[in-house]
Structures are given as C-alpha cells and as structure tokens.
Amino acid sequence: MSSAKRVAVLTVFIGLAGCTDLKPIQAEIDDLKSQVSKSSADLSAVKSTADQANSAAQSAGQAANGAQSAANQALAAAHASQSCCDATNEKIDRMFKRSVSK
C-alpha cells in the first residue's frame, strides 16, 4: 500500500472510530512521512544514476561511431592499396611475358 493510501486509511479510521488519543496515530503519520521522505531521496538517487548511465551510453555510442568511421577509412585505404598492388603485379606479368616471348 502506498504511503498516501496509508495516510488516507488512517484518517478515515480516526474519523470513524472517534478516537481521542491521537498520539499513536500521530506517530504512525510521522513514520509514514519519514518513509515518503526517504522514498523521495531514493528516487532522486536512482534518477541521478539513470541520467549518468544515459550520458555514458551516449558517449559510448559516439565513440563507437568514431571507431566505425576510422575502420571504414582504413578499409578504403586497404582497397586502394590492394588495387595498386594488383596493377603493379599485372604490369610485371606483362613485362615478363614480353621478355619470354622474344
């Protein structure tokens, strides 16, 4: 049962019972207020932790995007280098075939 519901139930109970001794009920209300206050503090801490985790996740995503970009550039450079090597090997093969055929 939530704290607000507890307070409402206690209030109704007091009204129906016509109780004149409010000290035990006041103690219960004070306890409920304390629980609500602690819950609010806990909620704030959880929100702060979630915000930090979200920020870290966004930073990690940006770092991953940067790494992907660098990998793509390296792959493009590797393909260009391979094309150059293939062209050089083809020229060597043609030169060798010409010298053998003469």
PDB file of N, CA and C in Angstrom, residues 10-11 13-14 19 21-30:
ATOM      1  N   LEU A  10      -5.747   5.767   7.514  1.00  0.00           N
ATOM      2  CA  LEU A  10      -5.650   6.170   8.917  1.00  0.00           C
ATOM      3  C   LEU A  10      -6.578   7.335   9.219  1.00  0.00           C
ATOM      4  N   THR A  11      -6.673   8.264   8.318  1.00  0.00           N
ATOM      5  CA  THR A  11      -7.555   9.412   8.521  1.00  0.00           C
ATOM      6  C   THR A  11      -9.005   8.962   8.614  1.00  0.00           C
ATOM      7  N   PHE A  13     -10.067   6.010   9.452  1.00  0.00           N
ATOM      8  CA  PHE A  13     -10.177   5.219  10.678  1.00  0.00           C
ATOM      9  C   PHE A  13     -10.359   6.132  11.885  1.00  0.00           C
ATOM     10  N   ILE A  14      -9.600   7.204  11.924  1.00  0.00           N
ATOM     11  CA  ILE A  14      -9.708   8.159  13.029  1.00  0.00           C
ATOM     12  C   ILE A  14     -11.100   8.775  13.046  1.00  0.00           C
ATOM     13  N   CYS A  19     -11.704   8.432  17.848  1.00  0.00           N
ATOM     14  CA  CYS A  19     -10.607   8.244  18.802  1.00  0.00           C
ATOM     15  C   CYS A  19     -10.138   9.604  19.321  1.00  0.00           C
ATOM     16  N   ASP A  21      -7.406   9.710  21.518  1.00  0.00           N
ATOM     17  CA  ASP A  21      -5.968   9.587  21.754  1.00  0.00           C
ATOM     18  C   ASP A  21      -5.264   9.531  20.398  1.00  0.00           C
ATOM     19  N   LEU A  22      -4.716  10.646  19.972  1.00  0.00           N
ATOM     20  CA  LEU A  22      -4.118  10.745  18.646  1.00  0.00           C
ATOM     21  C   LEU A  22      -2.617  10.479  18.643  1.00  0.00           C
ATOM     22  N   LYS A  23      -2.003  10.282  19.788  1.00  0.00           N
ATOM     23  CA  LYS A  23      -0.551  10.091  19.830  1.00  0.00           C
ATOM     24  C   LYS A  23      -0.100   8.863  19.038  1.00  0.00           C
ATOM     25  N   PRO A  24      -0.725   7.701  19.184  1.00  0.00           N
ATOM     26  CA  PRO A  24      -0.271   6.554  18.373  1.00  0.00           C
ATOM     27  C   PRO A  24      -0.461   6.799  16.873  1.00  0.00           C
ATOM     28  N   ILE A  25      -1.561   7.440  16.530  1.00  0.00           N
ATOM     29  CA  ILE A  25      -1.821   7.710  15.121  1.00  0.00           C
ATOM     30  C   ILE A  25      -0.854   8.772  14.603  1.00  0.00           C
ATOM     31  N   GLN A  26      -0.560   9.759  15.419  1.00  0.00           N
ATOM     32  CA  GLN A  26       0.399  10.786  15.015  1.00  0.00           C
ATOM     33  C   GLN A  26       1.772  10.159  14.795  1.00  0.00           C
ATOM     34  N   ALA A  27       2.124   9.204  15.658  1.00  0.00           N
ATOM     35  CA  ALA A  27       3.403   8.512  15.483  1.00  0.00           C
ATOM     36  C   ALA A  27       3.419   7.751  14.158  1.00  0.00           C
ATOM     37  N   GLU A  28       2.284   7.114  13.820  1.00  0.00           N
ATOM     38  CA  GLU A  28       2.188   6.388  12.546  1.00  0.00           C
ATOM     39  C   GLU A  28       2.293   7.360  11.365  1.00  0.00           C
ATOM     40  N   ILE A  29       1.637   8.499  11.486  1.00  0.00           N
ATOM     41  CA  ILE A  29       1.699   9.510  10.416  1.00  0.00           C
ATOM     42  C   ILE A  29       3.124  10.035  10.270  1.00  0.00           C
ATOM     43  N   ASP A  30       3.787  10.275  11.398  1.00  0.00           N
ATOM     44  CA  ASP A  30       5.173  10.733  11.343  1.00  0.00           C
ATOM     45  C   ASP A  30       6.067   9.685  10.683  1.00  0.00           C
TER      46      ASP A  30
END
